[in-house]
Coordinates of C-alpha atoms in Angstrom, one line a residue:
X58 CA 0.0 0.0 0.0
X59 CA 1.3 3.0 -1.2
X60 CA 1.4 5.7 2.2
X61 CA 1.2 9.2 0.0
X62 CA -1.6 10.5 1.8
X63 CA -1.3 8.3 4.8
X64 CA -2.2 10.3 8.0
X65 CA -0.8 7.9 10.5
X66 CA 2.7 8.2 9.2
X67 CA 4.9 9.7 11.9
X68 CA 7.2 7.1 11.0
X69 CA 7.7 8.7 7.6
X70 CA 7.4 12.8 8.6
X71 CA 8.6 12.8 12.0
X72 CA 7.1 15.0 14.3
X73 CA 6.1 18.7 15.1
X74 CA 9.9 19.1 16.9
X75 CA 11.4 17.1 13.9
X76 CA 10.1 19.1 11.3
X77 CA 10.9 22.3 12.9
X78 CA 14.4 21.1 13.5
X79 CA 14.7 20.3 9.9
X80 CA 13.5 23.9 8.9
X81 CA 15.9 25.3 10.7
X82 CA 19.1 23.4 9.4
X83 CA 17.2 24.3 5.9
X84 CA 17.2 28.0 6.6
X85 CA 20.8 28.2 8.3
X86 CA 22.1 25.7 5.2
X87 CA 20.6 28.2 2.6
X88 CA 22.4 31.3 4.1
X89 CA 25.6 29.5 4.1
X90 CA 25.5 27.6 0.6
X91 CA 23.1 29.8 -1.8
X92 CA 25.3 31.4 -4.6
X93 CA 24.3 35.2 -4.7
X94 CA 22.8 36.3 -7.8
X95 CA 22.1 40.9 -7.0
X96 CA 20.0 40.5 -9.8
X97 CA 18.2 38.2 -8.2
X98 CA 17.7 39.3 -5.3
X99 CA 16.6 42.9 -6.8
X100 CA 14.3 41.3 -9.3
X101 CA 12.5 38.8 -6.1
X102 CA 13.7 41.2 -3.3
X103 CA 14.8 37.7 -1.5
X104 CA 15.4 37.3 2.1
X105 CA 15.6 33.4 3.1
X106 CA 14.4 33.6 6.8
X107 CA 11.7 36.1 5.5
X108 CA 10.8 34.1 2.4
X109 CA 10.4 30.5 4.2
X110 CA 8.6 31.8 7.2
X111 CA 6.0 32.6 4.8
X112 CA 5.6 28.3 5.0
X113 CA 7.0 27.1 7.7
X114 CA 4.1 26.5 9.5
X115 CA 2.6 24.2 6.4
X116 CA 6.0 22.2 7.3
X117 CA 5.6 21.9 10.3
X118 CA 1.9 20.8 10.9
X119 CA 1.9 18.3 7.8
X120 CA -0.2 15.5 8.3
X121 CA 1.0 13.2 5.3
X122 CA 3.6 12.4 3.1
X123 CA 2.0 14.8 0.5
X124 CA 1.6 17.7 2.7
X125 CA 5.2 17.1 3.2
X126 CA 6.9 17.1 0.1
X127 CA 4.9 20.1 -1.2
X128 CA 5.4 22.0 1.8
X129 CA 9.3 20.9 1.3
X130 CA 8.9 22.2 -2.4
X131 CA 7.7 25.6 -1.4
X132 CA 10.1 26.2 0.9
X133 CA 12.6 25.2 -2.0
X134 CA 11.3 27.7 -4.6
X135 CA 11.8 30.7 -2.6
X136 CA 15.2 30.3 -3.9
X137 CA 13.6 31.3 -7.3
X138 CA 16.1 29.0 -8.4
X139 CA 14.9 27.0 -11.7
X140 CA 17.8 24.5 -11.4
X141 CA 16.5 23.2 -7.6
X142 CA 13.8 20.7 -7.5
X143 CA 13.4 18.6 -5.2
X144 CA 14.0 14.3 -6.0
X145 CA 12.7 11.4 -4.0
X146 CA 14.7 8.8 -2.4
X147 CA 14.9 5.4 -2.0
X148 CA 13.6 4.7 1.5
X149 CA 12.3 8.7 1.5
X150 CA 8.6 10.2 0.8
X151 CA 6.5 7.7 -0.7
X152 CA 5.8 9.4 -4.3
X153 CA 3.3 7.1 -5.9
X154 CA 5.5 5.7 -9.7
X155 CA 2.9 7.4 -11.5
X156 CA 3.5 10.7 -10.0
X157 CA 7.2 11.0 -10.5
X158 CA 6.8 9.7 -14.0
X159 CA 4.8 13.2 -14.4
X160 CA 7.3 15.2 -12.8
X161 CA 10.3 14.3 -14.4
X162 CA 8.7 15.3 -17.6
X163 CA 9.8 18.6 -16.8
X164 CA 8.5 21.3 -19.3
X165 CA 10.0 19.4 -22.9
X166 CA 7.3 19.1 -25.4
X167 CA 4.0 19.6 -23.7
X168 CA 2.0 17.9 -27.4
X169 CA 4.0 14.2 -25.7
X170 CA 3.4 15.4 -22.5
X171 CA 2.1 11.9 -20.7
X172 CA 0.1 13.8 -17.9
X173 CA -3.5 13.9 -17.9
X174 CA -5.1 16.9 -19.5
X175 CA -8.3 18.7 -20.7
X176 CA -8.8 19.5 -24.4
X177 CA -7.8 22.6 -24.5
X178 CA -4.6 24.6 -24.7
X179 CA -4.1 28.1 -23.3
X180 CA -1.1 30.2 -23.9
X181 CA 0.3 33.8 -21.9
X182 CA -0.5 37.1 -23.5
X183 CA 3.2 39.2 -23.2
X184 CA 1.9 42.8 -25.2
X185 CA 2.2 44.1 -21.4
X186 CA 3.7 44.6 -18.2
X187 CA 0.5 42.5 -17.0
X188 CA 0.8 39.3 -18.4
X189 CA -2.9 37.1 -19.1
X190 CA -3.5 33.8 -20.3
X191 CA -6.1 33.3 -23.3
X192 CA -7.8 30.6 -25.4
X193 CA -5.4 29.4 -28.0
X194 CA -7.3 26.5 -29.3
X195 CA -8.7 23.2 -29.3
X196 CA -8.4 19.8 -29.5
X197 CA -9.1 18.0 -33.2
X198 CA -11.7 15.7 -31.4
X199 CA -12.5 18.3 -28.2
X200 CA -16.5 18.0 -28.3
X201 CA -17.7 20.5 -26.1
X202 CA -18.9 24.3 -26.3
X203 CA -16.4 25.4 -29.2
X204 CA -18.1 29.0 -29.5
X205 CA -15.8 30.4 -26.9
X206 CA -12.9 31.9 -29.8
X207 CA -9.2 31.7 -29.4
X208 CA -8.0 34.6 -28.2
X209 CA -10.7 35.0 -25.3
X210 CA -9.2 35.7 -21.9
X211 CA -9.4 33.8 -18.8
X212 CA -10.7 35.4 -15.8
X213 CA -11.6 31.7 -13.3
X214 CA -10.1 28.6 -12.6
X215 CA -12.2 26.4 -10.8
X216 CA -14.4 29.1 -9.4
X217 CA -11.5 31.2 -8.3
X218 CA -10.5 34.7 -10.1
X219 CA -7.5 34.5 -11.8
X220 CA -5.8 36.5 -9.7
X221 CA -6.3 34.4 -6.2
X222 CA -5.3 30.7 -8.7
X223 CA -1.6 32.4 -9.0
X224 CA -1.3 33.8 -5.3
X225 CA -2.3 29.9 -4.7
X226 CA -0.5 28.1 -6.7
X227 CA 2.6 29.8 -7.5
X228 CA 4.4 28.7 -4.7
X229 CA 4.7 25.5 -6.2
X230 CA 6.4 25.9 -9.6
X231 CA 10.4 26.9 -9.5
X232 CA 11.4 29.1 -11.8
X233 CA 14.6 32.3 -12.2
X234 CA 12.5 35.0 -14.1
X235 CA 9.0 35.9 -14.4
X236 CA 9.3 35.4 -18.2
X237 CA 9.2 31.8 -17.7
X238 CA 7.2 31.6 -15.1
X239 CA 4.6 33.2 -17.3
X240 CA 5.5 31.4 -20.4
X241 CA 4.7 27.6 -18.4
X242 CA 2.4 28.5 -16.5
X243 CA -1.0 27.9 -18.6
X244 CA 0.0 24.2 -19.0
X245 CA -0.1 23.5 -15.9
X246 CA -3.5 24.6 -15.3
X247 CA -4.6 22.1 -18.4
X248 CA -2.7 19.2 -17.0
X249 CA -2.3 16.8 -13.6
X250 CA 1.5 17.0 -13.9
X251 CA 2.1 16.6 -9.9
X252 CA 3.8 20.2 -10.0
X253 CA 0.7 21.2 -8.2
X254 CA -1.0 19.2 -5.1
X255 CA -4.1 17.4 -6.1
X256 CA -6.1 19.2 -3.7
X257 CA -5.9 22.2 -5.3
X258 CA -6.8 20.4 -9.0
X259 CA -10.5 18.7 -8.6
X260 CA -11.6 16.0 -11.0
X261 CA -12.7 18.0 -13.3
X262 CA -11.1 21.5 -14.5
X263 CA -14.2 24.5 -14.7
X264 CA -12.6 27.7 -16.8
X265 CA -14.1 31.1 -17.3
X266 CA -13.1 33.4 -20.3
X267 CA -14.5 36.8 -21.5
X268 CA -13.7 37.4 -25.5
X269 CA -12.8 40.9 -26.8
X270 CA -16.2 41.8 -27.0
X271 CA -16.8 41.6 -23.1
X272 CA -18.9 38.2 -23.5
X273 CA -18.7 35.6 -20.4
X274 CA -18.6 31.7 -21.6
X275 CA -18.0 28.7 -19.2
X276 CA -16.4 25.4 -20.2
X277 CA -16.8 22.4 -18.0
X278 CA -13.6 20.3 -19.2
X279 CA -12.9 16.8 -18.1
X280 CA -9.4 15.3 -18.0
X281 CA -8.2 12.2 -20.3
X282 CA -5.0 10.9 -20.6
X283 CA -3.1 12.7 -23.0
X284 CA -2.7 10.4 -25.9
X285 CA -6.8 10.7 -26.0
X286 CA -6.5 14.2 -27.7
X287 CA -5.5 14.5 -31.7
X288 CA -4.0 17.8 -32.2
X289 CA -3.6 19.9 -35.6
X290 CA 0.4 19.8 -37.1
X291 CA 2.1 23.3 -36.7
X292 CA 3.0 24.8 -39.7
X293 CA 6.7 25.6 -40.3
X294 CA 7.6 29.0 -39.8
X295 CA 10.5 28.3 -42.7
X296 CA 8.8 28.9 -45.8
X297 CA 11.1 28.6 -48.6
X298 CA 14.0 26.6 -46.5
X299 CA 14.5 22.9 -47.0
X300 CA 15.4 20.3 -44.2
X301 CA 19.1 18.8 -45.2
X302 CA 20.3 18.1 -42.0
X303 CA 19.3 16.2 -39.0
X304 CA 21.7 15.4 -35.6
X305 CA 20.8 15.4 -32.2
X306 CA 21.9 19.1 -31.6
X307 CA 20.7 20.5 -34.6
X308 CA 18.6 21.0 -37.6
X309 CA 20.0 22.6 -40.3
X310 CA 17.4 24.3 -43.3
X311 CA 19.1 25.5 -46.5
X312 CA 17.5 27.3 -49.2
X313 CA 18.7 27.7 -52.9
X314 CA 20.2 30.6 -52.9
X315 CA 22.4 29.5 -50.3
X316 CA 22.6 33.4 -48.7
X317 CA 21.1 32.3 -45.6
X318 CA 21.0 28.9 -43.7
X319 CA 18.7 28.2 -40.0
X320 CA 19.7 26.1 -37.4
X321 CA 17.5 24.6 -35.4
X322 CA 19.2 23.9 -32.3
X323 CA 17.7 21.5 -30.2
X324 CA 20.0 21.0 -27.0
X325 CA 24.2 20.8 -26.1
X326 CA 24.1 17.0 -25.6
X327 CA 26.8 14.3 -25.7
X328 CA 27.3 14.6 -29.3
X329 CA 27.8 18.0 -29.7
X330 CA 31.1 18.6 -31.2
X331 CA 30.8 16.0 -33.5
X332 CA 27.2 17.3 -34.4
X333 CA 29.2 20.7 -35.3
X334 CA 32.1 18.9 -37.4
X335 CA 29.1 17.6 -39.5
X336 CA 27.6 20.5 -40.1
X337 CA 31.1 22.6 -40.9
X338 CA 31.9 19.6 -43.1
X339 CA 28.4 20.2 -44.8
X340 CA 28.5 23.7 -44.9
X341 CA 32.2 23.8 -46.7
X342 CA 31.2 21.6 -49.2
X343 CA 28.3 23.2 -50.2
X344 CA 29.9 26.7 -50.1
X345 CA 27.4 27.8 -47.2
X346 CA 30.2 29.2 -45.1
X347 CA 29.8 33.0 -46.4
X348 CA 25.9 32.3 -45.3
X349 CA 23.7 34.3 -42.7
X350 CA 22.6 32.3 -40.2
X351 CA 19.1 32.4 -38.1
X352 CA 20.2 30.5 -34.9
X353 CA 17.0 29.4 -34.0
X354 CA 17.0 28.6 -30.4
X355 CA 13.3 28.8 -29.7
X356 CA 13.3 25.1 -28.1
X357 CA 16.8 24.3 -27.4
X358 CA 17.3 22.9 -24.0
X359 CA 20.5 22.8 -21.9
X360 CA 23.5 20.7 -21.6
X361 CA 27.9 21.7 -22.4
X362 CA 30.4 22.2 -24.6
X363 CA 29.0 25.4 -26.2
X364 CA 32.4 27.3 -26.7
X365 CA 32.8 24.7 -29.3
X366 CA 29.8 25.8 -31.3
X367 CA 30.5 29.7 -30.6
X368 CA 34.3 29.0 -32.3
X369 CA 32.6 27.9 -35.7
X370 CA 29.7 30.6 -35.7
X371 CA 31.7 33.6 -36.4
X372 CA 35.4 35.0 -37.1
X373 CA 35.3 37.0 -33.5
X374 CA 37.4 35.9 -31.2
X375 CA 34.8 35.5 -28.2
X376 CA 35.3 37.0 -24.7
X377 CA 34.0 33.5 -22.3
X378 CA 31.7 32.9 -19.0
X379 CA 33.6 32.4 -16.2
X380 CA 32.2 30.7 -12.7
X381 CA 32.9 30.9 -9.2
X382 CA 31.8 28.9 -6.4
X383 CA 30.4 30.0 -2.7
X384 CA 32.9 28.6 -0.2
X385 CA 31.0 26.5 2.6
X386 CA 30.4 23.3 4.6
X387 CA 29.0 22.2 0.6
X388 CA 32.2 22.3 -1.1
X389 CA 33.3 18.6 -0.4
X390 CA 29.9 17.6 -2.5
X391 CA 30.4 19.7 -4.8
X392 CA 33.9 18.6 -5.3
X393 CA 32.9 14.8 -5.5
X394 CA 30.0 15.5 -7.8
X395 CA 31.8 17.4 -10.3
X396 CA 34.8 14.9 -10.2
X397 CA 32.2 12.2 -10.5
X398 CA 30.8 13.9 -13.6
X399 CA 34.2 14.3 -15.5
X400 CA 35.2 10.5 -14.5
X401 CA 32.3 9.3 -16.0
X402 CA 32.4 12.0 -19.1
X403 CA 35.9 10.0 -19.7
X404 CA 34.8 7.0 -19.5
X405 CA 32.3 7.1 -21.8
X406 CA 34.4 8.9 -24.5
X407 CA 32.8 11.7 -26.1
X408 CA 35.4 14.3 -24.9
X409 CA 37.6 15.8 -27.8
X410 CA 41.4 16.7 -26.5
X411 CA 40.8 20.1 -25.4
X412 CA 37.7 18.9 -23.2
X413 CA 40.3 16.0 -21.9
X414 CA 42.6 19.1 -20.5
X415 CA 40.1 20.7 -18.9
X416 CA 38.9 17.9 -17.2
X417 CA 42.7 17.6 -15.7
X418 CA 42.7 21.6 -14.7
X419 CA 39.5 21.3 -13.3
X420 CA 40.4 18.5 -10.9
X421 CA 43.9 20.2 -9.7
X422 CA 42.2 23.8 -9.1
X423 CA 39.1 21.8 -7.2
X424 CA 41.4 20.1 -5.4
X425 CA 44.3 22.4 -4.5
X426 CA 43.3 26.1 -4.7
X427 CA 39.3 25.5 -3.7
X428 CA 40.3 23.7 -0.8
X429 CA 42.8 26.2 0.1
X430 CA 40.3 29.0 -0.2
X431 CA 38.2 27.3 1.9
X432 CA 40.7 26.8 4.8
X433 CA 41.6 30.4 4.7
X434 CA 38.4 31.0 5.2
X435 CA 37.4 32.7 2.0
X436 CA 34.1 33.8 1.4
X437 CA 34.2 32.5 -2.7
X438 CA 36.7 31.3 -5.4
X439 CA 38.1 33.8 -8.2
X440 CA 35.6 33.0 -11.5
X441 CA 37.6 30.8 -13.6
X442 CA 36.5 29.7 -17.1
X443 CA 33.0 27.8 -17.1
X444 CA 31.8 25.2 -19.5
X445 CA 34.7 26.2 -22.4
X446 CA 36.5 23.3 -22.4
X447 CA 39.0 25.4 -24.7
X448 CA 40.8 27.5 -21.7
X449 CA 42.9 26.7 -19.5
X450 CA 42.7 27.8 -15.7
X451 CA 45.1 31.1 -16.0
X452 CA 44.2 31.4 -19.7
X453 CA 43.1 35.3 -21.5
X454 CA 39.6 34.7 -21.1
X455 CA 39.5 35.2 -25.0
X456 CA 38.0 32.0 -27.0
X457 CA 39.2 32.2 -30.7
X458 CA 37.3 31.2 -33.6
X459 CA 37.9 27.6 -35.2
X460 CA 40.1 27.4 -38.6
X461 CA 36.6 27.2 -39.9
X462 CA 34.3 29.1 -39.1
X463 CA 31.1 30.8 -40.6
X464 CA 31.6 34.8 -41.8
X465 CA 28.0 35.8 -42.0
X466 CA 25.5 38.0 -40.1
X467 CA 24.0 36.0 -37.0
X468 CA 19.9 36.1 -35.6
X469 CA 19.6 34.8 -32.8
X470 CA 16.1 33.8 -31.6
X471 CA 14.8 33.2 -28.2
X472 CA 11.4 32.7 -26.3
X473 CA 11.0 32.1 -22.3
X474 CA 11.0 28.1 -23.0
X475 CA 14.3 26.9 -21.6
X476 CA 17.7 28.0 -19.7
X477 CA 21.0 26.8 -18.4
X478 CA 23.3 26.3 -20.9
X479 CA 21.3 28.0 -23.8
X480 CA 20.8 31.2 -21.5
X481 CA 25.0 31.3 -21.0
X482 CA 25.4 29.8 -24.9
X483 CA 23.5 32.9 -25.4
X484 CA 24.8 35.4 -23.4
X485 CA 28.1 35.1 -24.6
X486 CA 26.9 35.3 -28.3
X487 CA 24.9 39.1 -27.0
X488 CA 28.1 40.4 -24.8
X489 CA 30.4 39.9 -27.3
X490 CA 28.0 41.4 -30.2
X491 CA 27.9 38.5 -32.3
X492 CA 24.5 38.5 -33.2
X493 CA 21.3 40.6 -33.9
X494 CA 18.6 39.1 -31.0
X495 CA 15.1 38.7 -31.4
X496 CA 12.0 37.5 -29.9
X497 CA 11.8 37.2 -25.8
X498 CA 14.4 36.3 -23.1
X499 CA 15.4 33.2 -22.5
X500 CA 14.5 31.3 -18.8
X501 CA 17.7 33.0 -17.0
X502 CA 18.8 30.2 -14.9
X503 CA 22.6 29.5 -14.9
X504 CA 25.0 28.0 -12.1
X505 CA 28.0 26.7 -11.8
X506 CA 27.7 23.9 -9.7
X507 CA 25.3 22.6 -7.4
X508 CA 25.4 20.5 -3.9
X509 CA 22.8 17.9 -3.6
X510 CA 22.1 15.8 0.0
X511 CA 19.6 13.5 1.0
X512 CA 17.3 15.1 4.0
X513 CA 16.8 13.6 7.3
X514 CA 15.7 14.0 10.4
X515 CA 18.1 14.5 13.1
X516 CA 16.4 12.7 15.9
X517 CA 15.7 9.7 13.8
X518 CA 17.8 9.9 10.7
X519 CA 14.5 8.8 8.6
X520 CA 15.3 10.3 4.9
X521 CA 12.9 12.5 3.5
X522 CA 14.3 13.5 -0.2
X523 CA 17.1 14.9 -1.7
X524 CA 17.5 18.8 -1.5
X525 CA 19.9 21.3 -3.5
X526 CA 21.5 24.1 -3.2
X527 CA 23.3 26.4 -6.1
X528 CA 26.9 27.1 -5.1
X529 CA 28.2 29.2 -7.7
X530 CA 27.4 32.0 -10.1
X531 CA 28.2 31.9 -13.9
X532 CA 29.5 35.4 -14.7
X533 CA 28.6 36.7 -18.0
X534 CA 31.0 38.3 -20.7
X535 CA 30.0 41.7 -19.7
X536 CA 30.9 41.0 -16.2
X537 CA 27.3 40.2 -14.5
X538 CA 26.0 37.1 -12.7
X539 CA 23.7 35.4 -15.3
X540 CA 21.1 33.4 -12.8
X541 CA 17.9 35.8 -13.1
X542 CA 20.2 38.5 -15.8
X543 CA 18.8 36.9 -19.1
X544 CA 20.1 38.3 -22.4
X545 CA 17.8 40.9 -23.4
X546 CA 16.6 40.8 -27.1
X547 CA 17.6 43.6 -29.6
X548 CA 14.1 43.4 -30.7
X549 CA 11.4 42.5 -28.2
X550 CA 8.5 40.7 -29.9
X551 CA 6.4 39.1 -27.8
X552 CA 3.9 36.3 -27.7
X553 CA 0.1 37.5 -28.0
X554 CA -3.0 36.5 -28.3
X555 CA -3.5 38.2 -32.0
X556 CA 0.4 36.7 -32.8
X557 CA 0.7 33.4 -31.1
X558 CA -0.1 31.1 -34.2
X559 CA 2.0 33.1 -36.3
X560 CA 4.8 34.5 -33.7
X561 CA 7.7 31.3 -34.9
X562 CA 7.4 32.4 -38.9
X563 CA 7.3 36.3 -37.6
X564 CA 10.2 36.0 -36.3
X565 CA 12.0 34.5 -38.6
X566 CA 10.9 37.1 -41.3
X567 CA 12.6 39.4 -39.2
X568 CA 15.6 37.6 -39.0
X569 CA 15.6 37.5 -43.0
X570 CA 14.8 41.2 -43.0
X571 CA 17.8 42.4 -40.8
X572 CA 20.0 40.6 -43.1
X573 CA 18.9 42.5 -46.0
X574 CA 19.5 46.0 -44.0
X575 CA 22.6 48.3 -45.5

């Protein structure tokens, strides 16, 4: 029998004096380890104590396993920190399989999305410093009252204003910037992805919009699993460009006049650099090196090894990130994590040469000057170079670009979707003024390094789940800490509820505009 919502289980969360020993350690822990981000803390105006008093008490009078873990996750988000969730554990908080199936779906694409969800799909409207969620459609086979129109704003969720559903529920989702908070946030009102307790999401999911003319309409949506709905194809927003090459990292569209190539990047995985010998290899056969390119970064996700790309994009030599790390009780973890990562990085062998030697660097600064700082009682580590494989320690800072390289005019485009390594991938292409940006900023969450431990109660030691802390701060090019500090388009175009079928191929005629300016 599974014990999630077991009210008899003091053997699983402790009691009153347990819990409030744990918050304790959690608040003390987060002063000492949390990486500092100003921008952060201007943007949030964070103050840990303040900020997790807020729930302390709906950590210390849970009742069940449930009440628990999403008290523990609220108290985790104050952070504002979209690269700290919190995991179970193996003898920890009894999340039902189906559950963390859900939430380690994470926010990829929400059309495979195996949660359970109405028929419907609702987007944010951006045109304002008040953000709103609208209508954007429905399902092929939704059956229901389809006079509402796409475009109509909501005002209720469930019976409650629109207003009181965020105060409630946005305590639960984890997110660096209110751009992406915004951006996700209507898909988890259509879906049962866990993110939000099932208390707060009855059976059946009661919307209110009111269209542009002022007219009140009601849907009463029941949710099916997610392979029930049929869903119309998106059309490509690259008229005129032809698919020619597909690897994990990229897409790359060509059309015939060969002045201007996209590529669709899709993530900085495993295969990266040789993903970017193929398409250099392509490109200087087919004489596409002189080509602008539309860097189309809309749904990339995260990952390393970007300086490797940025070398072959342009002929400027490329002022790097550099990272730091907050010197505390954490630092041991954080040492045998990273360590961890590189060893098995090795072993599986998809590090190029210059990747091997940073590997070696990396491992005599964390283990010789780190733990020397710390000793001397330093407060954080000089910023050394971050996820550029191509530097050494003590090296100029200055990334040249490959033998081979593109020489054209660069668009970059972004939307609120995604972060980590994309959001320092581009920063460094904005600092350095490598590319023209459009569209919206990206998720801004970037660390260095993070420090994760398994919870328990001291009294008992009865694990709860495993907790995170960021320890460092990636610095950007231009000399600011990245987590919360996005790259800020050249052009802001934002979604809408009159653009948001359209905004992709918009963009992109931009892109193809700017390269035709003097």
């Amino acid at each position: 029998m599974n014990r999630w919502n077991d009210t008899h289980a003091e053997d699983l969360i402790g009691t009153i004096k347990d819990r409030a020993d744990l918050y304790d350690y959690l608040v003390e822990a987060t002063l000492r380890r949390q990486a500092i981000s100003p921008a952060k803390n201007k943007l949030f105006d964070i103050n840990v104590p303040r900020d997790m008093a807020h729930y302390r008490n709906d950590f210390l009078n849970a009742t069940t396993p449930a009440e628990l873990w999403y008290a523990l996750a609220k108290l985790s988000n104050t952070r504002h920190d979209r690269h700290l969730s919190l995991e179970p554990v193996e003898g920890g908080l009894p999340l039902p399989a189906e559950l963390q199936a859900r939430m380690r779906f994470n926010h990829a694409n929400k059309r495979a999305d195996p949660a359970p969800r109405v028929g419907v799909e609702l987007k944010t409207d951006f045109s304002s410093d008040q953000p709103f969620v609208f209508l954007s459609g429905y399902a092929l086979n939704f059956e229901g009252n389809q006079n509402i129109e796409a475009g109509a704003r909501l005002l209720k969720i469930n019976g409650r204003s629109f207003a009181d559903h965020v105060a409630l529920t946005e305590p639960y989702f984890c997110y660096s910037t209110p751009h992406f908070y915004w951006y996700h946030m209507p898909n988890e009102i259509i879906r049962r992805t866990g993110l939000i307790p099932e208390w707060l999401q009855p059976a059946t999911l009661a919307l209110e919009f009111e269209d542009v003319n002022g007219t009140v309409q009601s849907l009463q949506l029941d949710y099916q699993p997610a392979d029930h709905w049929q869903w119309a194809d998106v059309p490509s927003p690259y008229s005129g460009f032809e698919q020619i090459l597909d690897t994990p990292s990229f897409t790359l569209h060509t059309r015939a006049d060969k002045d201007t190539i996209i590529i669709q990047w899709h993530g900085f995985g495993k295969s990266l650099t040789s993903d970017v010998d193929a398409l250099m290899a392509y490109a200087q056969t087919n004489n596409l090196l002189g080509a602008h390119i539309i860097y189309d970064a809309k749904r990339s996700r995260g990952g390393d090894f970007g300086g490797y790309l940025l070398q072959h994009l342009s002929a400027h030599h490329i002022r790097i990130n550099l990272g730091d790390l907050r010197l505390s009780d954490a630092i041991e973890g954080v040492i045998a994590t990273v360590l961890g990562e590189d060893h098995a990085a090795i072993a599986e062998g998809n590090l190029n040469q210059a990747q091997l030697n940073a590997t070696r660097w990396r491992r005599d600064w964390l283990l010789g000057t780190v733990r020397d700082d710390l000793k001397a009682g330093k407060e954080k580590t000089r910023a050394i170079p971050f996820k550029c494989a191509h530097q050494p320690e003590n090296g100029s800072g200055i990334l040249p670009p490959a033998p081979i390289h593109f020489t054209g005019k660069i668009v970059m485009l972004t939307v609120p979707y995604a972060g980590s390594h994309i959001d320092q991938v581009a920063a460094q292409l904005c600092d350095n003024k490598m590319c023209h940006h459009i569209g919206m900023p990206l998720g801004g969450f970037s660390k260095t390094w993070t420090h994760e431990e398994v919870l328990t109660f001291p009294r008992t030691g009865q694990k709860i789940a495993s907790f995170a802390w960021s320890c460092g701060n990636t610095i950007r090019p231009n000399g600011e800490v990245l987590e919360s500090n996005p790259a800020m388009p050249d052009t802001y175009f934002p979604i809408t509820r009159n653009n948001h079928l359209t905004h992709h191929a918009e963009m992109v005629a931009m892109a193809l505009e700017y390269f035709n300016r003097p």
